[in-house]
Short mmCIF file of C-alpha atoms in Angstrom, two decimals:
data_model
loop_
_atom_site.label_atom_id
_atom_site.label_comp_id
_atom_site.label_asym_id
_atom_site.label_seq_id
_atom_site.Cartn_x
_atom_site.Cartn_y
_atom_site.Cartn_z
CA ASP A 1 130.42 53.03 109.17
CA SER A 2 131.43 56.30 111.02
CA ALA A 3 134.05 54.56 113.03
CA HIS A 4 135.97 52.17 110.92
CA GLY A 5 137.91 53.30 107.91
CA ILE A 6 140.96 52.35 105.86
CA ALA A 7 143.37 54.81 104.11
CA LEU A 8 146.34 54.31 102.10
CA GLY A 9 149.66 56.44 102.37
CA ASP A 10 153.49 56.55 101.76
CA HIS A 11 152.95 56.19 97.89
CA GLY A 12 151.03 53.18 98.09
CA THR A 13 153.45 51.33 100.42
CA ALA A 14 151.41 51.37 103.68
CA VAL A 15 147.69 50.99 104.89
CA TYR A 16 146.53 52.70 107.89
CA SER A 17 143.24 51.78 109.73
CA THR A 18 140.90 53.27 112.36
CA THR A 19 138.18 52.04 114.64
CA ASN A 20 137.24 55.39 116.36
CA GLY A 21 136.42 57.50 113.50
CA GLY A 22 140.02 58.74 112.69
CA THR A 23 140.97 59.87 116.19
CA SER A 24 144.00 57.38 116.02
CA TRP A 25 145.17 55.62 112.93
CA LYS A 26 147.30 52.27 112.83
CA SER A 27 149.90 51.46 110.06
CA GLU A 28 149.91 48.16 108.44
CA GLY A 29 152.58 46.96 105.96
CA VAL A 30 150.65 45.29 103.32
CA GLY A 31 152.63 45.64 99.99
CA THR A 32 153.72 48.44 97.61
CA GLY A 33 152.42 50.48 94.73
CA LEU A 34 148.89 50.22 96.08
CA ASN A 35 146.67 52.44 94.48
CA ALA A 36 142.88 52.11 95.78
CA VAL A 37 141.08 50.50 98.45
CA SER A 38 137.22 49.58 99.14
CA PHE A 39 135.89 48.78 102.79
CA PRO A 40 132.22 47.74 102.51
CA ASP A 41 131.74 46.82 106.52
CA GLN A 42 133.57 46.90 109.59
CA THR A 43 135.80 43.85 108.79
CA HIS A 44 136.15 43.22 105.23
CA ALA A 45 138.45 45.42 102.80
CA TRP A 46 140.23 45.10 99.58
CA THR A 47 143.07 47.07 98.29
CA VAL A 48 144.87 46.79 94.49
CA GLY A 49 147.90 48.00 92.71
CA LEU A 50 150.70 47.39 90.50
CA GLY A 51 151.12 44.02 88.85
CA GLY A 52 147.56 42.92 89.28
CA ALA A 53 148.08 42.83 93.18
CA ILE A 54 145.10 42.32 95.32
CA TYR A 55 145.15 41.92 99.15
CA ALA A 56 142.10 41.42 101.48
CA THR A 57 141.63 41.62 105.09
CA THR A 58 138.53 39.95 107.19
CA ASN A 59 139.46 41.41 110.50
CA GLY A 60 139.13 45.25 109.91
CA GLY A 61 142.80 45.46 108.66
CA THR A 62 144.62 43.85 111.42
CA ALA A 63 146.10 41.15 108.96
CA TRP A 64 146.03 41.08 105.07
CA GLY A 65 146.38 38.18 102.59
CA SER A 66 147.05 38.24 98.98
CA GLN A 67 144.54 37.18 96.21
CA THR A 68 145.15 36.03 92.86
CA SER A 69 143.72 38.57 90.02
CA ASN A 70 144.62 36.42 87.14
CA THR A 71 146.27 39.57 85.70
CA ASN A 72 149.59 41.37 85.45
CA ALA A 73 148.20 44.76 84.80
CA GLN A 74 148.31 47.59 87.18
CA LEU A 75 144.99 47.99 88.91
CA CYS A 76 143.93 51.52 89.85
CA GLY A 77 140.36 51.09 91.22
CA VAL A 78 138.29 48.73 93.24
CA ALA A 79 134.73 48.55 94.43
CA PHE A 80 132.83 46.15 96.78
CA PRO A 81 129.22 46.92 97.38
CA ASP A 82 129.23 44.09 99.91
CA ALA A 83 131.58 41.50 101.41
CA LEU A 84 131.28 38.94 98.40
CA HIS A 85 130.94 41.03 95.11
CA GLY A 86 133.84 43.07 93.91
CA TRP A 87 135.32 44.73 90.79
CA ALA A 88 138.97 46.00 90.00
CA VAL A 89 139.82 48.02 87.24
CA GLY A 90 143.30 49.16 85.59
CA ASP A 91 145.65 49.27 82.72
CA SER A 92 144.53 48.65 79.17
CA GLY A 93 140.89 48.54 79.92
CA VAL A 94 141.26 45.44 82.31
CA ILE A 95 138.45 44.65 84.42
CA VAL A 96 138.18 41.81 86.90
CA ALA A 97 135.40 40.56 89.13
CA THR A 98 134.83 38.27 91.96
CA THR A 99 131.38 37.06 93.45
CA ASP A 100 133.01 34.94 96.52
CA GLY A 101 134.87 37.83 98.25
CA GLY A 102 138.13 37.32 96.04
CA ALA A 103 138.60 33.61 96.33
CA ASP A 104 138.22 33.62 92.41
CA TRP A 105 138.73 36.72 90.25
CA THR A 106 137.59 36.38 86.57
CA SER A 107 138.13 38.72 83.75
CA GLN A 108 135.25 40.91 82.21
CA ASP A 109 135.19 42.59 78.62
CA SER A 110 135.40 46.32 79.05
CA GLY A 111 135.56 46.90 75.29
CA THR A 112 138.28 49.47 75.52
CA ASN A 113 142.05 49.43 75.92
CA LEU A 114 142.26 52.70 77.62
CA GLU A 115 143.23 52.76 81.32
CA LEU A 116 140.58 52.61 83.75
CA MET A 117 141.01 54.68 86.90
CA ALA A 118 138.09 53.93 89.24
CA VAL A 119 135.09 51.94 89.35
CA SER A 120 131.90 52.14 91.79
CA PHE A 121 129.12 49.90 92.25
CA ALA A 122 125.69 50.71 93.80
CA ASP A 123 124.75 47.02 94.56
CA ASP A 124 125.85 43.72 93.09
CA THR A 125 124.65 44.57 89.59
CA HIS A 126 124.77 48.33 88.93
CA GLY A 127 127.95 50.07 88.50
CA VAL A 128 130.35 52.64 86.59
CA ALA A 129 133.84 52.51 85.44
CA VAL A 130 135.89 55.42 84.40
CA GLY A 131 139.22 56.39 82.92
CA TYR A 132 141.37 58.08 80.30
CA GLY A 133 139.91 60.10 77.37
CA GLY A 134 136.75 60.52 79.13
CA THR A 135 135.97 56.86 79.22
CA LEU A 136 132.62 55.96 80.90
CA LEU A 137 131.36 52.57 81.02
CA THR A 138 128.18 51.13 82.79
CA THR A 139 126.80 48.10 83.62
CA THR A 140 123.23 46.77 84.97
CA ASN A 141 124.17 42.98 85.19
CA GLY A 142 127.21 42.86 87.36
CA GLY A 143 129.59 43.28 84.53
CA ILE A 144 128.58 40.60 82.30
CA THR A 145 128.29 43.28 79.76
CA TRP A 146 129.88 46.77 79.83
CA THR A 147 128.36 49.59 77.76
CA LYS A 148 130.44 52.71 76.70
CA ALA A 149 128.30 55.97 77.54
CA VAL A 150 128.75 59.48 76.06
CA SER A 151 130.60 61.43 78.95
CA GLY A 152 130.62 64.62 77.09
CA THR A 153 134.38 65.16 78.00
CA THR A 154 137.76 63.93 76.77
CA GLU A 155 139.28 64.78 80.11
CA GLU A 156 140.82 61.98 82.03
CA LEU A 157 138.32 60.62 84.52
CA TYR A 158 139.91 59.73 87.90
CA GLY A 159 136.99 58.99 90.22
CA VAL A 160 133.17 57.92 90.44
CA SER A 161 130.56 57.41 92.78
CA CYS A 162 127.10 55.59 92.51
CA PRO A 163 125.11 56.08 95.67
CA ASN A 164 122.12 54.21 94.26
CA ASP A 165 121.03 52.67 90.89
CA ASN A 166 119.76 55.75 89.54
CA ASP A 167 122.37 58.49 90.30
CA ALA A 168 126.09 58.80 89.56
CA TRP A 169 128.76 61.16 89.30
CA ALA A 170 132.32 60.96 87.71
CA VAL A 171 135.17 63.59 88.15
CA GLY A 172 138.61 64.16 86.53
CA GLY A 173 141.07 66.82 85.14
CA ASN A 174 140.33 70.48 84.45
CA GLY A 175 137.39 70.55 86.52
CA ALA A 176 135.45 67.83 84.87
CA ILE A 177 132.44 66.77 86.47
CA VAL A 178 129.65 64.74 84.98
CA ALA A 179 126.37 63.35 86.29
CA SER A 180 123.80 60.95 85.61
CA SER A 181 120.19 60.80 87.19
CA ASP A 182 118.58 58.22 84.77
CA GLY A 183 120.17 55.15 85.73
CA TYR A 184 123.36 55.97 84.04
CA GLY A 185 122.04 56.70 80.55
CA VAL A 186 122.61 60.18 80.16
CA TRP A 187 125.40 62.28 81.57
CA LYS A 188 125.39 66.12 81.93
CA PRO A 189 128.19 68.16 82.77
CA GLN A 190 128.30 70.29 86.18
CA ASN A 191 130.77 73.00 86.87
CA ALA A 192 133.77 73.14 89.24
CA GLY A 193 137.34 74.19 88.90
CA GLY A 194 140.54 72.56 89.42
CA SER A 195 141.58 68.93 89.00
CA ASN A 196 139.13 66.54 90.55
CA PHE A 197 140.68 63.24 91.78
CA SER A 198 137.85 61.61 93.69
CA VAL A 199 134.17 61.79 94.56
CA SER A 200 131.94 60.44 96.92
CA PHE A 201 128.07 60.64 97.29
CA CYS A 202 126.33 59.12 100.23
CA ASN A 203 122.74 59.86 98.76
CA ALA A 204 121.32 61.74 95.72
CA ASP A 205 121.95 65.02 97.20
CA ASP A 206 125.17 65.05 99.41
CA GLY A 207 128.44 64.63 98.12
CA TRP A 208 132.42 65.43 98.16
CA ILE A 209 135.03 65.92 95.75
CA ALA A 210 138.78 65.80 96.41
CA SER A 211 140.86 68.12 94.17
CA SER A 212 143.82 69.99 93.51
CA SER A 213 142.27 73.05 95.29
CA GLY A 214 141.04 71.12 98.36
CA ILE A 215 137.46 69.80 99.01
CA LEU A 216 134.30 70.61 97.02
CA ALA A 217 130.88 69.93 98.45
CA THR A 218 127.26 69.90 97.28
CA THR A 219 123.96 69.51 99.01
CA ASP A 220 121.75 69.62 96.18
CA GLY A 221 123.25 66.92 93.63
CA GLY A 222 125.69 68.80 92.30
CA THR A 223 123.88 71.89 91.07
CA ASP A 224 126.08 73.97 93.28
CA TRP A 225 129.64 72.85 94.31
CA VAL A 226 130.90 74.86 97.36
CA PRO A 227 134.70 75.00 98.29
CA GLN A 228 135.39 73.94 101.82
CA ILE A 229 137.84 76.29 103.20
CA ALA A 230 138.49 75.31 106.61
CA HIS A 231 141.73 73.20 106.80
CA CYS A 232 141.89 72.68 103.17
CA GLN A 233 144.80 74.28 101.94
CA PHE A 234 146.42 71.06 100.65
CA GLU A 235 145.93 69.03 97.58
CA MET A 236 143.41 66.27 98.28
CA PHE A 237 143.49 62.94 96.38
CA ALA A 238 140.77 60.83 97.92
CA VAL A 239 137.34 61.32 99.63
CA SER A 240 135.00 58.84 101.28
CA ALA A 241 131.40 59.64 102.76
CA VAL A 242 129.46 57.22 104.65
CA ASP A 243 126.53 59.56 105.35
CA ALA A 244 125.58 63.32 105.32
CA ALA A 245 127.16 63.94 108.56
CA HIS A 246 130.59 61.82 108.21
CA CYS A 247 133.10 62.24 105.39
CA TRP A 248 136.80 61.86 105.36
CA ALA A 249 139.52 63.02 102.93
CA VAL A 250 143.22 62.29 102.50
CA GLY A 251 145.87 64.64 100.70
CA ASP A 252 149.31 65.91 100.38
CA GLY A 253 151.75 65.56 103.24
CA GLY A 254 149.88 62.88 105.07
CA THR A 255 146.78 64.91 105.37
CA ILE A 256 143.69 63.24 106.81
CA LEU A 257 140.29 65.39 107.14
CA ALA A 258 137.27 64.50 108.73
CA ARG A 259 133.92 66.18 108.64
CA TYR A 260 131.49 65.53 111.52
CA THR A 261 128.27 66.81 111.92
CA PRO A 262 126.90 66.32 115.71
CA PRO A 263 123.12 65.36 115.54
CA VAL A 264 120.74 68.00 116.77
CA ASP A 265 120.00 67.70 120.34
CA THR A 266 116.58 68.80 121.38
CA THR A 267 115.86 66.24 124.40
CA PRO A 268 116.57 68.06 127.86
CA PRO A 269 118.40 65.98 130.53
CA VAL A 270 116.74 64.20 133.27
CA THR A 271 117.69 64.95 137.01
CA THR A 272 117.38 62.41 139.92
CA CYS A 273 117.43 63.27 143.66
CA GLN A 274 118.81 61.07 146.52
CA GLY A 275 118.27 61.66 150.00
CA ALA A 276 114.63 62.72 150.20
CA ASP A 277 112.17 60.58 152.07
CA ALA A 278 108.83 60.92 153.97
CA LEU A 279 110.00 61.00 157.41
CA TRP A 280 110.64 63.85 159.79
CA HIS A 281 114.09 64.98 160.66
CA ARG A 282 115.63 66.83 163.73
CA THR A 283 119.06 67.14 161.95
CA ALA A 284 120.14 68.77 158.70
CA VAL A 285 119.28 66.69 155.39
CA THR A 286 121.62 66.88 152.38
CA LEU A 287 120.19 65.97 149.11
CA THR A 288 122.31 64.93 145.97
CA LEU A 289 121.25 65.87 142.40
CA THR A 290 122.42 64.13 139.38
CA ALA A 291 121.66 65.19 135.90
CA THR A 292 121.88 62.64 132.68
CA ASP A 293 121.76 63.56 129.21
CA GLU A 294 120.25 61.18 126.53
CA ALA A 295 122.93 58.83 124.68
CA GLY A 296 124.32 60.88 121.87
CA GLY A 297 123.08 64.14 123.36
CA SER A 298 125.29 67.21 124.05
CA GLY A 299 125.91 66.20 127.56
CA MET A 300 126.33 67.74 130.86
CA VAL A 301 129.85 69.38 130.46
CA GLY A 302 130.52 72.59 128.99
CA GLY A 303 128.23 75.01 126.96
CA SER A 304 124.97 75.84 128.77
CA ALA A 305 125.12 72.54 131.07
CA GLU A 306 124.42 73.14 134.78
CA THR A 307 122.03 71.93 137.50
CA GLN A 308 120.03 74.37 139.63
CA TYR A 309 117.90 74.15 142.82
CA LYS A 310 116.13 76.40 145.02
CA ILE A 311 114.31 75.90 148.47
CA ASP A 312 110.82 77.04 148.76
CA THR A 313 110.62 80.44 147.36
CA GLY A 314 114.19 81.20 147.39
CA ALA A 315 116.61 82.16 144.42
CA TRP A 316 117.72 79.47 142.13
CA THR A 317 121.20 78.18 142.95
CA THR A 318 123.68 76.54 140.61
CA GLY A 319 124.86 73.23 142.31
CA THR A 320 124.27 69.25 142.85
CA SER A 321 124.38 69.49 146.66
CA VAL A 322 121.47 70.91 148.57
CA VAL A 323 121.52 71.24 152.51
CA VAL A 324 118.21 71.75 154.18
CA ASP A 325 119.21 73.04 157.57
CA ALA A 326 117.60 72.02 161.06
CA LEU A 327 118.36 75.25 163.06
CA ALA A 328 118.68 75.33 166.78
CA ASN A 329 116.17 78.31 167.04
CA HIS A 330 113.76 76.13 165.19
CA SER A 331 113.26 78.92 162.42
CA ASN A 332 113.60 76.34 159.56
CA ASP A 333 111.18 73.78 161.04
CA GLY A 334 108.44 72.60 158.77
CA ILE A 335 107.88 71.02 155.36
CA ARG A 336 110.46 72.48 153.10
CA THR A 337 110.13 72.27 149.21
CA VAL A 338 113.10 71.87 147.05
CA GLY A 339 112.89 72.48 143.38
CA PHE A 340 115.49 71.40 140.89
CA CYS A 341 116.08 71.06 137.09
CA SER A 342 119.15 70.79 134.64
CA THR A 343 120.18 72.33 131.43
CA ASP A 344 122.39 70.41 129.09
CA ALA A 345 125.33 71.72 126.83
CA THR A 346 123.09 72.62 123.99
CA GLY A 347 120.60 74.52 126.22
CA ASN A 348 117.56 72.13 126.48
CA VAL A 349 116.31 73.00 129.77
CA GLU A 350 114.25 70.20 132.04
CA THR A 351 111.05 71.06 133.52
CA ALA A 352 111.56 71.75 137.21
CA LYS A 353 110.76 68.88 139.73
CA SER A 354 110.56 69.07 143.45
CA VAL A 355 110.74 66.96 146.73
CA THR A 356 109.72 67.74 150.13
CA VAL A 357 112.16 67.59 153.43
CA LYS A 358 110.48 67.79 156.80
CA ILE A 359 112.32 69.31 159.49
CA ASP A 360 111.18 69.36 163.22
CA THR A 361 113.52 70.28 165.85
CA THR A 362 110.88 71.15 168.59
CA GLY A 363 110.09 68.38 170.98
CA PRO A 364 106.55 67.30 171.80
CA VAL A 365 104.70 69.09 174.90
CA THR A 366 103.31 66.76 177.65
CA ALA A 367 100.77 67.57 180.21
CA GLY A 368 99.50 65.83 183.12
CA LYS A 369 96.94 66.16 185.90
CA ALA A 370 98.01 65.78 189.60
CA VAL A 371 96.42 63.27 191.59
CA LYS A 372 96.27 61.78 195.20
CA GLY A 373 96.04 58.43 196.65
CA LYS A 374 96.17 56.23 199.49
CA LYS A 375 99.09 54.18 200.27
CA ARG A 376 99.22 50.64 198.72
CA ARG A 377 96.22 51.74 196.48
CA ALA A 378 96.23 52.12 192.84
CA VAL A 379 95.83 55.52 191.34
CA LYS A 380 94.85 56.89 187.99
CA LEU A 381 97.33 59.17 186.14
CA SER A 382 96.11 61.08 183.35
CA TYR A 383 98.19 62.89 180.88
CA CYS A 384 98.34 63.92 177.34
CA ALA A 385 101.17 64.42 174.78
CA SER A 386 101.36 66.48 171.43
CA ASP A 387 103.50 67.67 168.77
CA THR A 388 102.87 70.82 166.63
CA LEU A 389 104.53 69.42 163.36
CA SER A 390 105.18 65.90 163.29
CA SER A 391 101.75 65.26 164.94
CA GLN A 392 102.41 61.74 166.00
CA VAL A 393 104.35 61.12 169.59
CA LEU A 394 106.06 58.06 169.16
CA SER A 395 106.58 57.53 173.02
CA VAL A 396 105.97 58.75 176.53
CA ARG A 397 108.48 58.30 179.45
CA LEU A 398 107.05 58.44 182.75
CA VAL A 399 108.97 59.06 186.07
CA ILE A 400 107.13 58.95 189.51
CA LYS A 401 108.89 60.43 192.52
CA SER A 402 107.97 60.29 196.15
CA SER A 403 107.05 63.51 198.25
CA HIS A 404 110.84 63.57 199.03
CA GLY A 405 111.94 63.69 195.34
CA LYS A 406 112.99 60.15 195.26
CA VAL A 407 112.06 58.06 192.06
CA VAL A 408 109.99 55.08 192.93
#
């Protein structure tokens, strides 16, 4: 996947693994003279090398164990389309295969004594092996039989990629590239300079080549191969692509390059507001705005990212804290409308939303009618209370005083 990977280094004496897309790599001592690695899922991987060596991991490269290949020949290439089915190829046309994750490896008849350099399988039955002298072998039955195809070149073929059971590419010395689009039957040349060491296609259109001149890429199945200039000043030895957006290449001087195309973000962020309610307030109200972009989006940091607000018909202001004042001169009393929206880093703008804040710093007005009465007789007091903004008077406090001003 786009997070987990394994690379060989130090002339085949070290294995490096990553679980974060190559941001960091951890070195594991496995064996010596290792030539190739295959990593079909997050946990399973195999590496092969001198003397028929095969090592396997079931925990993403943390620990490795040896497997018995039943050959002493140098193994140069390995391919596992899944965690059970695998093939390794090497010197003198050796091919060994497993259907149980490497618990048992058995020999297959390649029909050649030439060195085989690489192998690729689209699934557990369809595969291609390549090697010296333009050797190109195909199978549609998991290697029970291998058929020699006409590659159209005598150059050494160092790499092969089969993204599906119909399309395949093989690359080699002096710019050799041959491709098939009919189930590995007919192979036709494609044009690219330099010595090509490795090829990886994630589908029938998108592919990359690691070469003596850097990295080549195509988006049209190899009709056009375009040199990738940035950061590719080194000789590159191997390349692996998991999809059209993610590709890694390794090369001279410990170089590891990664290609990452971020997904196109067309979704605006969502802004929420805290602090607004339906009550009337006689003191200032503070609103807090929080913008969230969708998972995998461009986010709310950098680029065009910002949150804006405005009060009533005022100007838009950048910020996430809004204070609606309650002024002593009552000039801000009333129902204030606070509009807000956010823009993510890509520039997607959210449709503006709004909340209301009610400010009332003016007290109610109470009026009463003067009455007279006799001592020790009940009198009826009439009064009314009103409020201009909040409309509802919650309580009235009555104070009765004598003619001398004493509260009775």
